[in-house]
Amino acid sequence: MARRSRSYQRRQERRATIGRKEAGLSASEALEIADDLDLPDGAAYALAAEMAGLDQDEFFDQLATER
């Protein structure tokens, strides 16, 4: 299979997501890391959710319960 094919890229993305979930970053930890990058607020939240391996709803739910 070609390394640039869409299915290959999707598998790589899924593996990365699983790896982030196994890494155990919480929403607040991921947000602290994203805040250090001086991104606009929306981009920081999106990056933090991706780093934590959560979708947007799960990310904000976890963030609300942690604070």
N, CA, C and O atoms as a GROMACS GRO file, in nm:
protein
  268
    1MET      N    1   0.084  -0.118   0.000
    1MET     CA    2   0.000   0.000   0.000
    1MET      C    3   0.089   0.125   0.000
    1MET      O    4   0.191   0.130   0.069
    2ALA      N    5   0.051   0.220  -0.075
    2ALA     CA    6   0.128   0.343  -0.085
    2ALA      C    7   0.128   0.416   0.048
    2ALA      O    8   0.026   0.419   0.118
    3ARG      N    9   0.238   0.474   0.083
    3ARG     CA   10   0.251   0.542   0.211
    3ARG      C   11   0.173   0.673   0.215
    3ARG      O   12   0.151   0.728   0.323
    4ARG      N   13   0.133   0.723   0.103
    4ARG     CA   14   0.060   0.849   0.099
    4ARG      C   15  -0.090   0.829   0.081
    4ARG      O   16  -0.165   0.926   0.070
    5SER      N   17  -0.135   0.704   0.079
    5SER     CA   18  -0.277   0.680   0.056
    5SER      C   19  -0.360   0.730   0.175
    5SER      O   20  -0.310   0.744   0.286
    6ARG      N   21  -0.485   0.756   0.148
    6ARG     CA   22  -0.575   0.809   0.251
    6ARG      C   23  -0.594   0.710   0.365
    6ARG      O   24  -0.597   0.750   0.482
    7SER      N   25  -0.607   0.582   0.333
    7SER     CA   26  -0.628   0.482   0.439
    7SER      C   27  -0.504   0.470   0.527
    7SER      O   28  -0.515   0.450   0.648
    8TYR      N   29  -0.386   0.481   0.467
    8TYR     CA   30  -0.262   0.478   0.546
    8TYR      C   31  -0.257   0.597   0.642
    8TYR      O   32  -0.223   0.582   0.759
    9GLN      N   33  -0.292   0.715   0.591
    9GLN     CA   34  -0.290   0.834   0.675
    9GLN      C   35  -0.392   0.824   0.788
    9GLN      O   36  -0.363   0.865   0.901
   10ARG      N   37  -0.510   0.770   0.760
   10ARG     CA   38  -0.612   0.754   0.864
   10ARG      C   39  -0.566   0.656   0.972
   10ARG      O   40  -0.590   0.679   1.091
   11ARG      N   41  -0.500   0.548   0.931
   11ARG     CA   42  -0.448   0.452   1.029
   11ARG      C   43  -0.343   0.518   1.117
   11ARG      O   44  -0.340   0.496   1.238
   12GLN      N   45  -0.257   0.598   1.057
   12GLN     CA   46  -0.155   0.669   1.134
   12GLN      C   47  -0.219   0.766   1.233
   12GLN      O   48  -0.175   0.776   1.347
   13GLU      N   49  -0.323   0.837   1.190
   13GLU     CA   50  -0.393   0.930   1.279
   13GLU      C   51  -0.457   0.855   1.395
   13GLU      O   52  -0.450   0.900   1.509
   14ARG      N   53  -0.519   0.740   1.366
   14ARG     CA   54  -0.582   0.660   1.473
   14ARG      C   55  -0.478   0.610   1.572
   14ARG      O   56  -0.500   0.612   1.693
   15ARG      N   57  -0.365   0.564   1.520
   15ARG     CA   58  -0.258   0.517   1.609
   15ARG      C   59  -0.206   0.630   1.696
   15ARG      O   60  -0.179   0.610   1.815
   16ALA      N   61  -0.192   0.749   1.640
   16ALA     CA   62  -0.147   0.863   1.718
   16ALA      C   63  -0.249   0.899   1.825
   16ALA      O   64  -0.211   0.932   1.938
   17THR      N   65  -0.377   0.893   1.792
   17THR     CA   66  -0.482   0.923   1.890
   17THR      C   67  -0.479   0.822   2.003
   17THR      O   68  -0.489   0.860   2.120
   18ILE      N   69  -0.465   0.696   1.970
   18ILE     CA   70  -0.458   0.592   2.073
   18ILE      C   71  -0.334   0.614   2.160
   18ILE      O   72  -0.340   0.598   2.282
   19GLY      N   73  -0.224   0.650   2.098
   19GLY     CA   74  -0.102   0.677   2.174
   19GLY      C   75  -0.118   0.792   2.270
   19GLY      O   76  -0.068   0.788   2.382
   20ARG      N   77  -0.189   0.897   2.228
   20ARG     CA   78  -0.212   1.011   2.317
   20ARG      C   79  -0.301   0.971   2.433
   20ARG      O   80  -0.278   1.013   2.546
   21LYS      N   81  -0.403   0.891   2.406
   21LYS     CA   82  -0.492   0.847   2.513
   21LYS      C   83  -0.416   0.761   2.613
   21LYS      O   84  -0.440   0.771   2.734
   22GLU      N   85  -0.326   0.678   2.564
   22GLU     CA   86  -0.247   0.595   2.653
   22GLU      C   87  -0.144   0.676   2.729
   22GLU      O   88  -0.101   0.636   2.837
   23ALA      N   89  -0.103   0.790   2.673
   23ALA     CA   90  -0.005   0.875   2.741
   23ALA      C   91  -0.062   0.933   2.868
   23ALA      O   92   0.012   0.967   2.960
   24GLY      N   93  -0.194   0.946   2.875
   24GLY     CA   94  -0.259   0.989   2.998
   24GLY      C   95  -0.259   1.138   3.023
   24GLY      O   96  -0.268   1.180   3.138
   25LEU      N   97  -0.251   1.219   2.920
   25LEU     CA   98  -0.262   1.363   2.941
   25LEU      C   99  -0.405   1.398   2.976
   25LEU      O  100  -0.498   1.357   2.907
   26SER      N  101  -0.422   1.473   3.082
   26SER     CA  102  -0.556   1.520   3.115
   26SER      C  103  -0.584   1.647   3.034
   26SER      O  104  -0.494   1.702   2.971
   27ALA      N  105  -0.708   1.691   3.036
   27ALA     CA  106  -0.746   1.810   2.962
   27ALA      C  107  -0.670   1.932   3.012
   27ALA      O  108  -0.622   2.012   2.932
   28SER      N  109  -0.658   1.947   3.143
   28SER     CA  110  -0.589   2.064   3.197
   28SER      C  111  -0.439   2.060   3.168
   28SER      O  112  -0.380   2.164   3.141
   29GLU      N  113  -0.378   1.942   3.172
   29GLU     CA  114  -0.236   1.931   3.139
   29GLU      C  115  -0.211   1.967   2.993
   29GLU      O  116  -0.117   2.038   2.960
   30ALA      N  117  -0.297   1.917   2.906
   30ALA     CA  118  -0.283   1.947   2.764
   30ALA      C  119  -0.305   2.095   2.737
   30ALA      O  120  -0.238   2.154   2.652
   31LEU      N  121  -0.400   2.156   2.809
   31LEU     CA  122  -0.427   2.298   2.791
   31LEU      C  123  -0.309   2.383   2.838
   31LEU      O  124  -0.278   2.485   2.775
   32GLU      N  125  -0.242   2.344   2.945
   32GLU     CA  126  -0.124   2.416   2.991
   32GLU      C  127  -0.014   2.414   2.886
   32GLU      O  128   0.050   2.516   2.860
   33ILE      N  129   0.007   2.298   2.824
   33ILE     CA  130   0.108   2.286   2.720
   33ILE      C  131   0.071   2.372   2.600
   33ILE      O  132   0.156   2.442   2.545
   34ALA      N  133  -0.055   2.368   2.559
   34ALA     CA  134  -0.100   2.446   2.444
   34ALA      C  135  -0.094   2.596   2.473
   34ALA      O  136  -0.063   2.675   2.383
   35ASP      N  137  -0.122   2.636   2.596
   35ASP     CA  138  -0.116   2.778   2.632
   35ASP      C  139   0.027   2.832   2.622
   35ASP      O  140   0.046   2.949   2.589
   36ASP      N  141   0.125   2.749   2.649
   36ASP     CA  142   0.264   2.791   2.642
   36ASP      C  143   0.308   2.824   2.500
   36ASP      O  144   0.411   2.890   2.480
   37LEU      N  145   0.232   2.780   2.400
   37LEU     CA  146   0.268   2.804   2.260
   37LEU      C  147   0.219   2.938   2.208
   37LEU      O  148   0.245   2.972   2.092
   38ASP      N  149   0.147   3.014   2.290
   38ASP     CA  150   0.094   3.146   2.252
   38ASP      C  151   0.010   3.140   2.125
   38ASP      O  152   0.027   3.220   2.034
   39LEU      N  153  -0.082   3.044   2.121
   39LEU     CA  154  -0.176   3.032   2.010
   39LEU      C  155  -0.302   3.111   2.042
   39LEU      O  156  -0.328   3.139   2.159
   40PRO      N  157  -0.380   3.148   1.942
   40PRO     CA  158  -0.512   3.207   1.970
   40PRO      C  159  -0.595   3.107   2.051
   40PRO      O  160  -0.572   2.986   2.043
   41ASP      N  161  -0.691   3.157   2.128
   41ASP     CA  162  -0.767   3.072   2.220
   41ASP      C  163  -0.829   2.951   2.152
   41ASP      O  164  -0.815   2.839   2.202
   42GLY      N  165  -0.896   2.971   2.040
   42GLY     CA  166  -0.961   2.859   1.972
   42GLY      C  167  -0.861   2.753   1.928
   42GLY      O  168  -0.888   2.634   1.940
   43ALA      N  169  -0.747   2.796   1.879
   43ALA     CA  170  -0.645   2.702   1.834
   43ALA      C  171  -0.583   2.629   1.953
   43ALA      O  172  -0.553   2.510   1.944
   44ALA      N  173  -0.565   2.699   2.064
   44ALA     CA  174  -0.510   2.635   2.184
   44ALA      C  175  -0.603   2.527   2.236
   44ALA      O  176  -0.558   2.419   2.273
   45TYR      N  177  -0.734   2.556   2.239
   45TYR     CA  178  -0.830   2.456   2.284
   45TYR      C  179  -0.834   2.336   2.190
   45TYR      O  180  -0.841   2.222   2.235
   46ALA      N  181  -0.830   2.362   2.060
   46ALA     CA  182  -0.833   2.252   1.962
   46ALA      C  183  -0.708   2.166   1.974
   46ALA      O  184  -0.717   2.043   1.971
   47LEU      N  185  -0.592   2.229   1.988
   47LEU     CA  186  -0.468   2.154   2.002
   47LEU      C  187  -0.468   2.074   2.132
   47LEU      O  188  -0.426   1.959   2.134
   48ALA      N  189  -0.514   2.135   2.241
   48ALA     CA  190  -0.517   2.066   2.370
   48ALA      C  191  -0.610   1.945   2.365
   48ALA      O  192  -0.577   1.840   2.419
   49ALA      N  193  -0.724   1.959   2.301
   49ALA     CA  194  -0.817   1.847   2.289
   49ALA      C  195  -0.753   1.734   2.209
   49ALA      O  196  -0.768   1.617   2.243
   50GLU      N  197  -0.682   1.770   2.102
   50GLU     CA  198  -0.615   1.669   2.021
   50GLU      C  199  -0.503   1.602   2.099
   50GLU      O  200  -0.486   1.480   2.091
   51MET      N  201  -0.426   1.680   2.175
   51MET     CA  202  -0.317   1.624   2.254
   51MET      C  203  -0.369   1.530   2.363
   51MET      O  204  -0.304   1.430   2.394
   52ALA      N  205  -0.485   1.561   2.419
   52ALA     CA  206  -0.543   1.476   2.522
   52ALA      C  207  -0.612   1.354   2.462
   52ALA      O  208  -0.649   1.262   2.534
   53GLY      N  209  -0.630   1.354   2.331
   53GLY     CA  210  -0.694   1.241   2.264
   53GLY      C  211  -0.844   1.239   2.285
   53GLY      O  212  -0.905   1.132   2.285
   54LEU      N  213  -0.904   1.357   2.304
   54LEU     CA  214  -1.047   1.367   2.329
   54LEU      C  215  -1.113   1.447   2.218
   54LEU      O  216  -1.049   1.529   2.153
   55ASP      N  217  -1.243   1.422   2.197
   55ASP     CA  218  -1.315   1.511   2.106
   55ASP      C  219  -1.352   1.636   2.185
   55ASP      O  220  -1.334   1.641   2.307
   56GLN      N  221  -1.405   1.737   2.118
   56GLN     CA  222  -1.430   1.866   2.183
   56GLN      C  223  -1.524   1.855   2.304
   56GLN      O  224  -1.497   1.914   2.408
   57ASP      N  225  -1.632   1.778   2.290
   57ASP     CA  226  -1.727   1.764   2.400
   57ASP      C  227  -1.663   1.698   2.521
   57ASP      O  228  -1.677   1.746   2.634
   58GLU      N  229  -1.592   1.588   2.498
   58GLU     CA  230  -1.524   1.518   2.608
   58GLU      C  231  -1.420   1.608   2.673
   58GLU      O  232  -1.405   1.608   2.795
   59PHE      N  233  -1.348   1.684   2.591
   59PHE     CA  234  -1.243   1.773   2.642
   59PHE      C  235  -1.302   1.876   2.737
   59PHE      O  236  -1.252   1.894   2.848
   60PHE      N  237  -1.407   1.945   2.693
   60PHE     CA  238  -1.464   2.049   2.777
   60PHE      C  239  -1.535   1.991   2.900
   60PHE      O  240  -1.537   2.055   3.005
   61ASP      N  241  -1.593   1.871   2.888
   61ASP     CA  242  -1.652   1.806   3.005
   61ASP      C  243  -1.545   1.773   3.108
   61ASP      O  244  -1.563   1.798   3.227
   62GLN      N  245  -1.434   1.718   3.061
   62GLN     CA  246  -1.325   1.685   3.153
   62GLN      C  247  -1.264   1.811   3.214
   62GLN      O  248  -1.231   1.812   3.332
   63LEU      N  249  -1.251   1.915   3.134
   63LEU     CA  250  -1.196   2.041   3.184
   63LEU      C  251  -1.286   2.100   3.291
   63LEU      O  252  -1.237   2.154   3.391
   64ALA      N  253  -1.417   2.093   3.272
   64ALA     CA  254  -1.512   2.147   3.370
   64ALA      C  255  -1.508   2.068   3.501
   64ALA      O  256  -1.522   2.128   3.608
   65THR      N  257  -1.491   1.939   3.494
   65THR     CA  258  -1.488   1.859   3.617
   65THR      C  259  -1.357   1.871   3.691
   65THR      O  260  -1.353   1.851   3.812
   66GLU      N  261  -1.248   1.904   3.620
   66GLU     CA  262  -1.117   1.919   3.685
   66GLU      C  263  -1.104   2.049   3.761
   66GLU      O  264  -1.026   2.058   3.855
   67ARG      N  265  -1.178   2.149   3.723
   67ARG     CA  266  -1.161   2.281   3.786
   67ARG      C  267  -1.256   2.302   3.897
   67ARG      O  268  -1.255   2.407   3.960
   0.00000   0.00000   0.00000
